[in-house]
Each structure stands twice: as structure tokens, then as C-alpha cells.
Short mmCIF file of C-alpha atoms in Angstrom, two decimals:
data_model
loop_
_atom_site.label_atom_id
_atom_site.label_comp_id
_atom_site.label_asym_id
_atom_site.label_seq_id
_atom_site.Cartn_x
_atom_site.Cartn_y
_atom_site.Cartn_z
CA UNK P 1 0.00 0.00 0.00
CA UNK P 2 1.10 3.52 -0.78
CA UNK P 3 3.73 2.52 -3.34
CA UNK P 4 4.25 4.67 -6.44
CA UNK P 5 4.38 2.55 -9.59
CA UNK P 6 5.69 2.99 -13.13
CA UNK P 7 4.01 0.63 -15.60
CA UNK P 8 6.15 -0.32 -18.61
CA UNK P 9 4.60 -1.84 -21.73
CA UNK P 10 6.21 -2.81 -25.01
CA UNK P 11 3.46 -1.75 -27.45
CA UNK P 12 0.31 0.23 -26.70
CA UNK P 13 -2.58 -0.05 -29.15
CA UNK P 14 -5.93 0.57 -27.44
CA UNK P 15 -4.53 0.76 -23.92
CA UNK P 16 -6.82 -2.01 -22.65
CA UNK P 17 -4.12 -4.30 -21.29
CA UNK P 18 -2.41 -1.38 -19.58
CA UNK P 19 -5.73 -0.24 -18.06
CA UNK P 20 -6.26 -3.81 -16.81
CA UNK P 21 -2.81 -3.77 -15.18
CA UNK P 22 -3.51 -0.35 -13.66
CA UNK P 23 -6.74 -1.69 -12.14
CA UNK P 24 -4.85 -4.52 -10.43
CA UNK P 25 -2.11 -2.21 -9.15
CA UNK P 26 -4.62 0.31 -7.80
CA UNK P 27 -6.75 -2.44 -6.22
CA UNK P 28 -3.65 -3.39 -4.22
CA UNK P 29 -3.43 0.17 -2.91
CA UNK P 30 -0.57 1.49 -5.05
CA UNK P 31 -0.63 4.68 -7.12
CA UNK P 32 0.30 4.55 -10.80
CA UNK P 33 2.39 7.66 -11.41
CA UNK P 34 3.40 7.02 -15.01
CA UNK P 35 2.94 4.64 -17.93
CA UNK P 36 5.81 4.22 -20.39
CA UNK P 37 5.99 2.18 -23.57
CA UNK P 38 8.39 1.53 -26.40
CA UNK P 39 5.82 2.12 -29.17
CA UNK P 40 2.44 3.85 -29.24
CA UNK P 41 0.58 2.59 -32.31
CA UNK P 42 -1.67 5.70 -32.30
CA UNK P 43 -4.86 3.63 -32.13
CA UNK P 44 -6.48 5.16 -29.05
CA UNK P 45 -4.11 4.08 -26.32
CA UNK P 46 -2.92 7.56 -25.43
CA UNK P 47 -6.53 8.72 -25.08
CA UNK P 48 -7.42 5.71 -22.91
CA UNK P 49 -4.46 6.47 -20.67
CA UNK P 50 -5.13 10.22 -20.49
CA UNK P 51 -5.67 10.24 -16.69
CA UNK P 52 -2.03 9.12 -16.32
CA UNK P 53 1.32 10.48 -17.42
CA UNK P 54 1.89 8.51 -20.62
CA UNK P 55 5.34 8.48 -22.22
CA UNK P 56 5.97 6.53 -25.41
CA UNK P 57 9.56 6.30 -26.66
CA UNK P 58 8.30 6.17 -30.25
CA UNK P 59 4.99 6.51 -32.07
CA UNK P 60 3.90 4.74 -35.22
CA UNK P 61 3.86 8.10 -37.00
CA UNK P 62 7.60 8.39 -36.50
CA UNK P 63 8.07 5.23 -38.57
CA UNK P 64 5.45 5.51 -41.29
CA UNK P 65 4.28 9.12 -41.25
CA UNK P 66 0.71 8.21 -40.19
CA UNK P 67 -1.24 9.93 -37.43
#
């Protein structure tokens, strides 16, 4: 209880699996302070994670020019 947690994910698409992990962490009494990922696929994940500090290292747009 009371721990501050950074969640690290490899690829974020919709954010569902990260939100599921956040639910478990918060149910145990910890506070998620940031979510980081290697790649945000720009398919709604950043919007789903909006209540949290979300930091992708790369976005799909950086690789293929898409939004």
C-alpha cells in the first residue's frame, strides 16, 4: 500500500491491457504515477491512458508518417 508505480509496456494499441494492469495495481493500494511504452501505435491508447502520465519512446507516425 502507498507505493508509487511505473508501468512499462512494449506496445500500446488501445490501452486495454495497460488499463487492466492499472486496475490490479490500484486495487492493491498502489498509485500509478506514469505509464511508459516503447511504441504507441496511435490507435487510441494515449486517449485511454489520459488520466495518467503517458510516455511513449516512439509513435507509429515516426516510422510511417501516419497519425
